[in-house]
Coordinates of C-alpha atoms and ligand atoms in Angstrom, one line a residue:
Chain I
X47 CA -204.7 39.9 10.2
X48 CA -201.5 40.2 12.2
X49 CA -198.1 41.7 10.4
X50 CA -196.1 38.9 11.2
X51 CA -199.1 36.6 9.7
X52 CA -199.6 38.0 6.3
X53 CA -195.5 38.5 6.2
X54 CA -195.5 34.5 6.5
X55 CA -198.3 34.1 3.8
X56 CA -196.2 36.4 1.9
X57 CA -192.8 34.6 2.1
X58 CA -194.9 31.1 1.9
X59 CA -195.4 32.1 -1.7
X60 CA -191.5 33.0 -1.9
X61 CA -191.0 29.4 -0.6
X62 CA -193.3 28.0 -3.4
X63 CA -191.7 30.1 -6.0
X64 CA -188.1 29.5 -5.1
X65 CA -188.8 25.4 -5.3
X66 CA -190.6 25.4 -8.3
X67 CA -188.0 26.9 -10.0
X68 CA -185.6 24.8 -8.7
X69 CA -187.3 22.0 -9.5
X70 CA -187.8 22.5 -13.1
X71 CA -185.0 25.5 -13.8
X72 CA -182.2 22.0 -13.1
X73 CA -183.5 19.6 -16.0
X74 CA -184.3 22.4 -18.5
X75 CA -180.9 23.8 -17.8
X76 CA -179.8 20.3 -19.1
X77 CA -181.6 20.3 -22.0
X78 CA -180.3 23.6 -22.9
X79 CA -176.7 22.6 -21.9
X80 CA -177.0 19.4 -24.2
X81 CA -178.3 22.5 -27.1
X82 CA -175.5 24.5 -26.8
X83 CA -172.7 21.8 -26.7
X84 CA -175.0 19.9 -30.0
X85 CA -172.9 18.8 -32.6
X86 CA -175.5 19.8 -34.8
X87 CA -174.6 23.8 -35.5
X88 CA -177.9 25.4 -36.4
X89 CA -179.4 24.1 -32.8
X90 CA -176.2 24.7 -31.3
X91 CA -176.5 28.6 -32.5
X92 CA -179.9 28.8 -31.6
X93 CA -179.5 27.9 -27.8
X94 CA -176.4 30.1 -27.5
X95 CA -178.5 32.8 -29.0
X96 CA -181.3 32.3 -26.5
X97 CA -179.4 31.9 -23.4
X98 CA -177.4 35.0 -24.5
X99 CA -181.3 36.7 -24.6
X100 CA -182.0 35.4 -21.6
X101 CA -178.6 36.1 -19.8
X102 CA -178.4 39.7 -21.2
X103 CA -181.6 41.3 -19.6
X104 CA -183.4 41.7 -16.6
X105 CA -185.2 39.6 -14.8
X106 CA -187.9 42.2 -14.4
X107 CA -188.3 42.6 -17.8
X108 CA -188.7 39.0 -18.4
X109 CA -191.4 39.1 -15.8
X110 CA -193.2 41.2 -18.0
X111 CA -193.0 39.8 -20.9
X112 CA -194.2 36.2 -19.7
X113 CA -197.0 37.9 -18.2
X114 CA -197.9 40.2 -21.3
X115 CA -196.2 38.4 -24.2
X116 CA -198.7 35.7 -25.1
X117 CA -202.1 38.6 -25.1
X118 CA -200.4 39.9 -28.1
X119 CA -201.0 36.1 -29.5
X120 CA -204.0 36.0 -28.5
X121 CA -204.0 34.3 -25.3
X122 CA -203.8 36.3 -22.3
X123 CA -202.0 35.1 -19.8
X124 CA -205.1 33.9 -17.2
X125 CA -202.3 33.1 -14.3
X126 CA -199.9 35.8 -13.0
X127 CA -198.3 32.9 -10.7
X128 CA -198.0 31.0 -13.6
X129 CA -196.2 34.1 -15.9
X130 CA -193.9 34.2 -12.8
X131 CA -193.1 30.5 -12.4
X132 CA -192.5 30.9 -16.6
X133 CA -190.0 33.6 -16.6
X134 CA -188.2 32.3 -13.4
X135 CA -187.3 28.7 -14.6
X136 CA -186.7 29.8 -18.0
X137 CA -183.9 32.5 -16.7
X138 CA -182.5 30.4 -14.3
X139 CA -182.2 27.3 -16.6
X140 CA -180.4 29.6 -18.8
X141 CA -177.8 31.1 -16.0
X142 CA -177.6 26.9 -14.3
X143 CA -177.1 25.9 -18.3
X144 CA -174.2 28.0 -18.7
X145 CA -172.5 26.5 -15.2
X146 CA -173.3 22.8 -16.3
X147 CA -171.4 23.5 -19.6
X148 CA -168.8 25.1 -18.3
X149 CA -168.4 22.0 -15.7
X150 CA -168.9 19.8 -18.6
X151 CA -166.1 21.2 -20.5
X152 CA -163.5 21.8 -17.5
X153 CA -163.1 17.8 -17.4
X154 CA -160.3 16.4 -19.3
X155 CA -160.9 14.7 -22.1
X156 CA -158.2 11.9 -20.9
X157 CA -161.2 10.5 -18.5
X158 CA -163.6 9.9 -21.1
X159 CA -160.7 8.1 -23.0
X160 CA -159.8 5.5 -20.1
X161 CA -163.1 4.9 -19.8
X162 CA -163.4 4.2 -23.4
X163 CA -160.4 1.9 -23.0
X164 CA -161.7 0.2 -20.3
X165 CA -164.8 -1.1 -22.4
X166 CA -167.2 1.6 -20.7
X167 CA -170.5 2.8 -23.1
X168 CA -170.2 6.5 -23.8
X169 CA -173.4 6.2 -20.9
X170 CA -171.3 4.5 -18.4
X171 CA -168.7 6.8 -19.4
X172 CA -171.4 9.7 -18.6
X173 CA -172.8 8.7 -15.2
X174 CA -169.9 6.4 -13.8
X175 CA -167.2 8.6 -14.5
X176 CA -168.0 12.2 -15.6
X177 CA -171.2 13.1 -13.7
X178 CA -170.3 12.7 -10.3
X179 CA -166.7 15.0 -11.2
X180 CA -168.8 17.5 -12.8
X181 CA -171.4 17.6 -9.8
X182 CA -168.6 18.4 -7.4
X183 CA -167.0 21.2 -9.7
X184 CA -170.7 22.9 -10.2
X185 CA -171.8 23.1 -6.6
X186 CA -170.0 26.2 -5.3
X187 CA -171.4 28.0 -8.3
X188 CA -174.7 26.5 -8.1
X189 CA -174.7 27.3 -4.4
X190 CA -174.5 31.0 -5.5
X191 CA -177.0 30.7 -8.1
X192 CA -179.3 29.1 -5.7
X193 CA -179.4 31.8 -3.0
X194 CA -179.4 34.2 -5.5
X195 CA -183.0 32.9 -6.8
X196 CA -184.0 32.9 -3.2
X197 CA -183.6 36.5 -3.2
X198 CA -184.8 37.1 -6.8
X199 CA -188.6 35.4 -6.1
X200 CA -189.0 39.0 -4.6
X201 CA -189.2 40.3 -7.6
X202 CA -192.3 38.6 -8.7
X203 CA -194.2 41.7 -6.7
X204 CA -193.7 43.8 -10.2
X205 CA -196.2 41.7 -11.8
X206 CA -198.5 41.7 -8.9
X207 CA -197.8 38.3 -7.1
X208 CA -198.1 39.1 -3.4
X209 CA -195.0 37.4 -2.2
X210 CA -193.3 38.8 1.3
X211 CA -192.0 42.3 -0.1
X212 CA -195.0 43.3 -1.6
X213 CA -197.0 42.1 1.9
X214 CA -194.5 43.7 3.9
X215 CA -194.7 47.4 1.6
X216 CA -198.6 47.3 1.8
X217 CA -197.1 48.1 6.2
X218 CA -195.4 50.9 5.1
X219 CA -197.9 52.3 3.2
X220 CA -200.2 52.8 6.1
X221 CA -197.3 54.0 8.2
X222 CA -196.0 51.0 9.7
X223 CA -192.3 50.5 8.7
X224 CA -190.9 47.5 10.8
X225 CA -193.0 44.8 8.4
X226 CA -190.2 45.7 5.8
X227 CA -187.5 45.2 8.2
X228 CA -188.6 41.9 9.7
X229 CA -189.1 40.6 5.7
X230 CA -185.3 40.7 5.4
X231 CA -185.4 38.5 8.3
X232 CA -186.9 35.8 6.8
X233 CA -184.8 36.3 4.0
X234 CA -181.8 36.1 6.0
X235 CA -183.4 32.6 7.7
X236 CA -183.7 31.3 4.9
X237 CA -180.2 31.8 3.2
X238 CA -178.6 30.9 5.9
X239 CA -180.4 27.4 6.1
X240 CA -179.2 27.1 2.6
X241 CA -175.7 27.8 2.7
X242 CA -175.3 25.9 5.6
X243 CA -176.9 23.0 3.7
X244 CA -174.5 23.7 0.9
X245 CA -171.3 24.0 2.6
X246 CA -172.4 20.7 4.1
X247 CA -172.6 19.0 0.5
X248 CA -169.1 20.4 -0.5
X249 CA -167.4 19.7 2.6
X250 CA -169.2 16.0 1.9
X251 CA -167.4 15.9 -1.7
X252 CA -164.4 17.1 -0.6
X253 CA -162.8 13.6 0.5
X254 CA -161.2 13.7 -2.8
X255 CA -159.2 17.1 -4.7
X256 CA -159.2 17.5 -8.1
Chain L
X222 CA -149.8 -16.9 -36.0
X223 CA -148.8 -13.0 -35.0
X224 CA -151.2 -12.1 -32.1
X225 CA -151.6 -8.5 -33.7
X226 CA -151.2 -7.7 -37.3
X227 CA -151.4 -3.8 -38.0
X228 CA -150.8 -3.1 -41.8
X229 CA -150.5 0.3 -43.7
X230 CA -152.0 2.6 -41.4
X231 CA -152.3 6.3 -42.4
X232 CA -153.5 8.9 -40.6
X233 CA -153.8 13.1 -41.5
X234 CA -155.3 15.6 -39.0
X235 CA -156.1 18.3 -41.4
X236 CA -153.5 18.5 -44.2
X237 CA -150.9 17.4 -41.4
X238 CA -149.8 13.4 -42.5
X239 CA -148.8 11.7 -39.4
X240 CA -149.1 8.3 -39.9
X241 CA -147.4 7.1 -43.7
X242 CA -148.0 3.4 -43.9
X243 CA -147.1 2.2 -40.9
X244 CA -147.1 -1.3 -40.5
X245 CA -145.8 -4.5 -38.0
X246 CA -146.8 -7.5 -36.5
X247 CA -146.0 -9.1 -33.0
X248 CA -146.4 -12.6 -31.2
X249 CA -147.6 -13.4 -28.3
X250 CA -145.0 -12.5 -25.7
X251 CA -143.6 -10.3 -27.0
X252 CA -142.5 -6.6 -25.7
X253 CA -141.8 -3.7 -28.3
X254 CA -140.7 -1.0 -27.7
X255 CA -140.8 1.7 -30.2
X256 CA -139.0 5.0 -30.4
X257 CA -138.7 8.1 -32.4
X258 CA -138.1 11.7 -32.2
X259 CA -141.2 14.1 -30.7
X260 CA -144.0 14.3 -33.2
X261 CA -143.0 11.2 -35.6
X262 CA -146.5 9.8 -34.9
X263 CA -146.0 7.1 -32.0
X264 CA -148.7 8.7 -29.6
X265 CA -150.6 9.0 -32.7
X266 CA -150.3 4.9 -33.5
X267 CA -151.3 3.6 -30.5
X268 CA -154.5 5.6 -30.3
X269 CA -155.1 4.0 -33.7
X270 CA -154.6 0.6 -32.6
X271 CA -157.2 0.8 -29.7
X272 CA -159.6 2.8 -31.7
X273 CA -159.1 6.1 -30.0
X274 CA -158.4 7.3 -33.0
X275 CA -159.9 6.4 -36.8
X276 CA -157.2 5.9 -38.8
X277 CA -157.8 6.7 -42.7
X278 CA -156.4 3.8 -44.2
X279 CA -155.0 0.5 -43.1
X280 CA -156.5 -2.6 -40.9
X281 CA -155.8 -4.4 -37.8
X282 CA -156.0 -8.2 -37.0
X283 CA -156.0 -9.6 -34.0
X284 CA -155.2 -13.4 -33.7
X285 CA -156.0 -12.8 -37.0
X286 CA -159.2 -11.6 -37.1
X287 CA -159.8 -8.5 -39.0
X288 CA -160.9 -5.8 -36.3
X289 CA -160.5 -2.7 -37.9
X290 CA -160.3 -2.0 -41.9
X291 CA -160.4 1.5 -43.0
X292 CA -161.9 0.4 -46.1
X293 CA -165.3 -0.6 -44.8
X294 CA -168.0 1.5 -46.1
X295 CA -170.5 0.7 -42.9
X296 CA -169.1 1.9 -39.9
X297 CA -168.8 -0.9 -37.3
X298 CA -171.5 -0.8 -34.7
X299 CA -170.2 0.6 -30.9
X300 CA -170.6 -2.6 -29.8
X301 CA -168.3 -4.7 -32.3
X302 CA -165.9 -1.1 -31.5
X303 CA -165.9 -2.1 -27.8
X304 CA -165.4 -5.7 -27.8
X305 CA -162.3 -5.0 -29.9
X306 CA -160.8 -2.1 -28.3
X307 CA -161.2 -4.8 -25.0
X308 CA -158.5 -7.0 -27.0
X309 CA -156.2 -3.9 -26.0
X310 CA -155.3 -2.5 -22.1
X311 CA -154.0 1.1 -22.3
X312 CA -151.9 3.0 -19.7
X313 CA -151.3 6.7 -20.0
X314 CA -148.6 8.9 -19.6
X315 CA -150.8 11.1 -17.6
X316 CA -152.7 8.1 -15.7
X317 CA -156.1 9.4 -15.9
X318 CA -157.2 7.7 -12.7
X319 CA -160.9 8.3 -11.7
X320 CA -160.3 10.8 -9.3
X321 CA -163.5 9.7 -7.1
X322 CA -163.0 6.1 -6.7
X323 CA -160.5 4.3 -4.7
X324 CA -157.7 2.5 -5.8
X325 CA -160.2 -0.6 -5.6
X326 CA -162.5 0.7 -7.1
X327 CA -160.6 2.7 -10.1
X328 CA -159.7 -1.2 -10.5
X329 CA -163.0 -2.9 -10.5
X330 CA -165.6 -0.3 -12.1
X331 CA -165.1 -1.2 -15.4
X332 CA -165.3 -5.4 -14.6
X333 CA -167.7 -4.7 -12.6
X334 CA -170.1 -3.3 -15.3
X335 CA -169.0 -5.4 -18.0
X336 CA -170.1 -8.2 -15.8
X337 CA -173.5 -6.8 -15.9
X338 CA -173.3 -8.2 -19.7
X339 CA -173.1 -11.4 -18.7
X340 CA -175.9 -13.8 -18.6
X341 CA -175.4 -15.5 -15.0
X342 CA -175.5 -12.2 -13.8
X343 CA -178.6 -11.7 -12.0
X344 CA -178.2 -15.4 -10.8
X345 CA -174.3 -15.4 -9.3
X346 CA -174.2 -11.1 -8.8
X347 CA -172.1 -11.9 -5.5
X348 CA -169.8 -14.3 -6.4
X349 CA -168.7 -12.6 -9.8
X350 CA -168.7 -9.2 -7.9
X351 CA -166.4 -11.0 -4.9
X352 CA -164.0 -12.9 -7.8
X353 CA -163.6 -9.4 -9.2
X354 CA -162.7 -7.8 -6.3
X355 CA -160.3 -10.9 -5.6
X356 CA -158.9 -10.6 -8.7
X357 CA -158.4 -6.5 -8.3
X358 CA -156.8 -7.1 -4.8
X359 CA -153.9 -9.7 -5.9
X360 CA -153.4 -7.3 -9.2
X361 CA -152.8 -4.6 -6.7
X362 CA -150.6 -6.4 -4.5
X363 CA -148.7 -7.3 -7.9
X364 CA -147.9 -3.6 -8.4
X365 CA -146.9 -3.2 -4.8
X366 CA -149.6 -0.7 -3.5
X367 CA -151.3 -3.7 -0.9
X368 CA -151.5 -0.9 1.9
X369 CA -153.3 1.8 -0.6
X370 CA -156.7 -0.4 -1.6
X371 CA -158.6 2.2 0.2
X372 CA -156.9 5.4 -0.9
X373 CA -157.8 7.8 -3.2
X374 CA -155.8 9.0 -6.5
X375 CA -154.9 12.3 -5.1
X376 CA -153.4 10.7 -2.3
X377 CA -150.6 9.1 -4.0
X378 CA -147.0 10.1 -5.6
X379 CA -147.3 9.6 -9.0
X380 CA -145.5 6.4 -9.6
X381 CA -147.8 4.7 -7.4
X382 CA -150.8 6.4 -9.9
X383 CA -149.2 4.9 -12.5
X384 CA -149.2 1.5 -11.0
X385 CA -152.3 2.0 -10.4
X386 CA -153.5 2.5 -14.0
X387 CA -151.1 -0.5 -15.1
X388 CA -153.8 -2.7 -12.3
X389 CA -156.7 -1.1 -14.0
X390 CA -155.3 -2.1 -17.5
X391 CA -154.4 -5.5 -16.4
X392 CA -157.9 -6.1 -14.5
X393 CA -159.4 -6.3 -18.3
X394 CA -157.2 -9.3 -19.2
X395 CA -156.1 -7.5 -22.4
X396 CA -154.2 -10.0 -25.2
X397 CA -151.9 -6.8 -25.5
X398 CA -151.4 -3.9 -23.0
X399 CA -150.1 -0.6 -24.6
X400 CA -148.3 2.0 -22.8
X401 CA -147.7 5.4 -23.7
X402 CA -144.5 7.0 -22.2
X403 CA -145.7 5.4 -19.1
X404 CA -142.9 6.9 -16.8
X405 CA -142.5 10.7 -18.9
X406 CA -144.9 12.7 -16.6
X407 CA -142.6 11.0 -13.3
X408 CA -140.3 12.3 -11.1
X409 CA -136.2 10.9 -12.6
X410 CA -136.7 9.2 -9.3
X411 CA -139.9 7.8 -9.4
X412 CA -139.7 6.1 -13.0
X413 CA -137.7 3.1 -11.5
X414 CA -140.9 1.7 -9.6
X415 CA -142.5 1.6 -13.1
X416 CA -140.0 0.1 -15.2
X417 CA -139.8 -2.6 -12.6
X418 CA -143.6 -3.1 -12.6
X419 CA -143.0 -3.4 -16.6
X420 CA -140.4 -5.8 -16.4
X421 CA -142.0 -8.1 -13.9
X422 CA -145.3 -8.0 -16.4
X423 CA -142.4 -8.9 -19.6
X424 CA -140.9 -12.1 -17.4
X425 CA -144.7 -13.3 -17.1
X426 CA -144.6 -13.2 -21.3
X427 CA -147.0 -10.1 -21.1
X428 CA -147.4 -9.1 -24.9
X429 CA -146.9 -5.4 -24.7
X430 CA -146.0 -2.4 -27.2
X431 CA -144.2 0.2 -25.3
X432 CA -143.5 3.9 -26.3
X433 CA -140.8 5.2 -24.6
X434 CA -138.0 7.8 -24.4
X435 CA -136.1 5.9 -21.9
X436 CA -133.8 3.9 -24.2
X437 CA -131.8 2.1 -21.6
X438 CA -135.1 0.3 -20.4
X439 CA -136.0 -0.1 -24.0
X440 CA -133.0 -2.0 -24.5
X441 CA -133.4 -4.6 -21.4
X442 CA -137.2 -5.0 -21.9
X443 CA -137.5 -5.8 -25.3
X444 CA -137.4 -8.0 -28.0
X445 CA -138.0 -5.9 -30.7
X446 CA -137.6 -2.0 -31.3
X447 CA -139.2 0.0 -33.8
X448 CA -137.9 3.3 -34.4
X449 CA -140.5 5.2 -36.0
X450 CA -140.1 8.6 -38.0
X451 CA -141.8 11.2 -40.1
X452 CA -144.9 8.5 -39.6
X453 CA -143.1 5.4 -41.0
X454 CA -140.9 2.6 -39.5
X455 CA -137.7 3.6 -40.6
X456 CA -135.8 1.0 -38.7
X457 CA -136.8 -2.4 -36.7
X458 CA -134.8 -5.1 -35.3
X459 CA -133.7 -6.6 -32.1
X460 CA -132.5 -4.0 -29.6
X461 CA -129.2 -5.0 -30.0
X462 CA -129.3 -3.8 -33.8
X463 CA -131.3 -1.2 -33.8
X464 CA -129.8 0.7 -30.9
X465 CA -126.0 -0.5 -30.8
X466 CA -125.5 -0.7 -34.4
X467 CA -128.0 1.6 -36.2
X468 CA -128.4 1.6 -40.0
X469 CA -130.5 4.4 -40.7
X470 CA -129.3 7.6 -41.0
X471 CA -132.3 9.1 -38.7
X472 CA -131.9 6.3 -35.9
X473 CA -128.5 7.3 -35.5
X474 CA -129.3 11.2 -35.4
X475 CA -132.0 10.2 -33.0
X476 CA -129.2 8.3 -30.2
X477 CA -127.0 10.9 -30.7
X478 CA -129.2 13.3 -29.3
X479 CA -131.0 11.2 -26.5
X480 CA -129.7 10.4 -23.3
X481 CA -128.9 6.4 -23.7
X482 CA -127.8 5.3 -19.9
Ligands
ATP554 N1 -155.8 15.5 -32.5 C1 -154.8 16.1 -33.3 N2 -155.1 17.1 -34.1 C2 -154.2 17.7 -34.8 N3 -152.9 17.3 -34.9 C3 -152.6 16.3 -34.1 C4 -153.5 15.6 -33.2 N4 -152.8 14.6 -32.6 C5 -151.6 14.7 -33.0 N5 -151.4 15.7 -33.9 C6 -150.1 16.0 -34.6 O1 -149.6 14.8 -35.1 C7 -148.2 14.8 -35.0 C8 -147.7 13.5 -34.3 O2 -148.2 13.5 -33.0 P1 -147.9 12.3 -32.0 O3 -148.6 12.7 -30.7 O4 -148.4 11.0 -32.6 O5 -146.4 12.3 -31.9 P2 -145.4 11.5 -30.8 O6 -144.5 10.7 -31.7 O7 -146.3 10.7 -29.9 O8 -144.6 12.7 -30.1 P3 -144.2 12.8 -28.6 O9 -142.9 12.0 -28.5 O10 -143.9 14.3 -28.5 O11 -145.2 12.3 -27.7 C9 -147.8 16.0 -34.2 O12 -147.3 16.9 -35.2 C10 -149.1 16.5 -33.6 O13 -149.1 17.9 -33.6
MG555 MG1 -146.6 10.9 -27.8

């Protein structure tokens, strides 16, 4: 098989890994933000605890642990893709959880109130007033979240997923070199598709400041 | 019979009292205005009147019916909450204008999905929708911003905001519209278009409770002040008594100190 071949398998599985976590990492991240802003305090302490878990150490390490964690239960893990896809959404739900929150919280409370006033449900209040406000706040740091994970899917290699990096090294080791040189290319594709897609969206929620 | 009919309302936040039994009633048509020195409870009042707030004693009638009585055991349902606070329009000092909608549409979200309670809805959805925008459209002409339908909040001065959130208010057909130190976050020069905007809503017998630092508007808009302190009317009357020819020893510190042009 070609270099550039495999390298396209390899960064196909990147592809695969990136959306799936998008996918899922954005509702969980919700459910976690509605945990950590709960009312209720023991919930509200357990969330904060987990995301600080899940915020405080590495990636890497969480890869290892979704792959090797649930043999000690009992149940080996029978899917490496499926440890990967595991710790990727779980970390990035925490990290997108934490931006959602704060963008919660940075609107003033004086918007929910005329709402109110105005005979709104705390719903309508929600989706007709808040959400599209809080949307437009979140996406710069969303947009650096997001190319981030781009980048991060490489690191699925260190539990054996063959993703681009770890087709590209496999080159090397035989002597070839330029494999891991055109992987950054793809890389570098990719992002760029992406932040031009996302200064796109912000330019489009610009037409109003505040 | 008094359109509104607030009795004995109390209010602490933590061991601080703020309201102390405060207690009026108004007709329909009437304006009044009430003052009172910074942190008397005025804010404080009005929030408990349209249910931003809970206060911890006291009730509220409208037209005589009881809408709010601290006394009740079972909380009242969000519902029953809503349809009262609806009795009441509320402007803001600081506006609070949806930032993402349009001067139109700041105006006709909230009709417009109130109307989605009604039960010709799915049967007339463009006419009601097309009455309501009708109806937003000659409110906004009222308040002088005809040319600024399509604009959005951040592109206007602050008085025109304001007017703005006096349309929105007004768009609800309250029985009473409240304003909060509607002209206090404005420009000296900018108040005027306000005030004038109030004035025109007082000669078309709009029942409204003012709060207010600017005592020379308080004077030629109303029929009644209350000055408030320490969380209790200390003095009400016509503004003719209560600000010319004050009889309580606070009211009178009070106009010494404020500016009364
Ligand atoms: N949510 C709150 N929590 C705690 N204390 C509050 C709260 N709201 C108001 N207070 C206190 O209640 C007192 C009265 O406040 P309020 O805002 O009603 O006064 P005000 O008469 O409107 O004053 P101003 O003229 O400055 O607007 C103040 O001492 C204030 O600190
Ligand atoms: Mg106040």
């Amino acid at each position: 098989m070609n270099a550039w071949q495999s390298l396209l398998n390899g960064f196909g599985v990147n592809c695969m890994l990136f959306a799936v976590t998008l996918v899922l990492a954005v509702p969980l991240g919700l459910i976690i933000t509605l945990g950590t802003m709960a009312k209720f305090k023991p919930l509200k302490w357990v969330m904060k605890t987990f995301v600080w878990i899940i915020r405080g150490t590495p990636l890497m390490l969480q890869l290892f642990v979704a792959l090797y964690a649930p043999g000690l239960f009992g149940h080996p893990m029978s899917s490496r893709m499926t440890a990967a896809l595991i710790a990727l959404v779980i970390n990035y739900a925490a990290y997108f959880s934490e931006i959602f929150r704060g963008g919660i919280e940075s609107i003033p409370v004086g918007q929910y109130e005329a709402g109110q006033v105005l005979g709104l449900t705390k719903v309508q209040v929600f989706f007709k007033i808040v959400l599209f406000q809080v949307i437009k706040r979140i996406t710069p740091a969303m947009g650096n979240e997001i190319i981030t994970l781009v980048k991060d899917t490489a690191l699925a290699r260190v539990i054996g997923i063959t993703e681009i990096l770890m087709s590209a090294s496999r080159f090397a080791a035989s002597g070839v070199i330029w494999p891991l040189f055109a992987s950054g290319l793809y890389f570098l594709a990719f992002t760029a598709l992406l932040s031009a897609l996302l200064s796109y969206a912000e330019k489009r929620l610009n037409y109003y400041q505040g | 019979m008094s359109i509104l009919d607030v009795k004995n309302m109390h209010k602490s936040f933590g061991n601080t009292e703020v309201l102390n039994g405060v207690g009026f009633s108004m007709e329909q048509g009437e304006v009044i205005s009430i003052l009172g020195s910074s942190g008397s409870g005025k804010t404080t009042l009005l929030r408990c009147i349209n249910f931003l707030e809970r206060a911890d004693e006291g009730q509220i009638y409208v037209e005589g019916n009881l809408v709010f009585d601290a006394a009740e055991t079972k909380n009242r349902s969000a519902a029953q909450i809503r349809k009262a606070q609806l009795n009441f329009g509320m402007v803001f000092q600081q506006f609070n204008l949806f930032p993402q909608y349009s001067v139109l549409e700041n105006i006709t979200l909230a009709p417009k999905l109130l109307a989605k309670e009604r039960g010709d809805f799915k049967s007339n959805k463009k006419e009601i929708f097309s009455e309501i925008e009708k109806n937003a459209l000659e409110l906004i002409d009222r308040v002088g911003l005809a040319e600024k339908v399509n604009n959005y909040p951040c592109e206007l001065s602050g008085g025109q905001q304001q007017r703005v959130s006096i349309a929105r208010a007004l768009a609800l057909n309250p029985k009473i519209l409240l304003f909060d130190e509607p002209t206090s976050a404005l420009d000296p020069e900018l108040t005027g278009e306000i005030l004038k905007v109030i004035r025109a809503l007082a000669d078309q017998n709009m029942t409204m409770i003012i709060v207010t630092h600017e005592i020379g508007f308080a004077k030629n808009v109303s029929d009644r002040i209350i000055f408030m302190d320490r969380g209790v009317v200390a003095e009400e009357g016509s503004p003719e008594d209560v600000i010319d020819h004050p009889k309580n020893e606070r009211t009178k510190e009070f106009l010494s100190l404020v500016d009364r042009k």
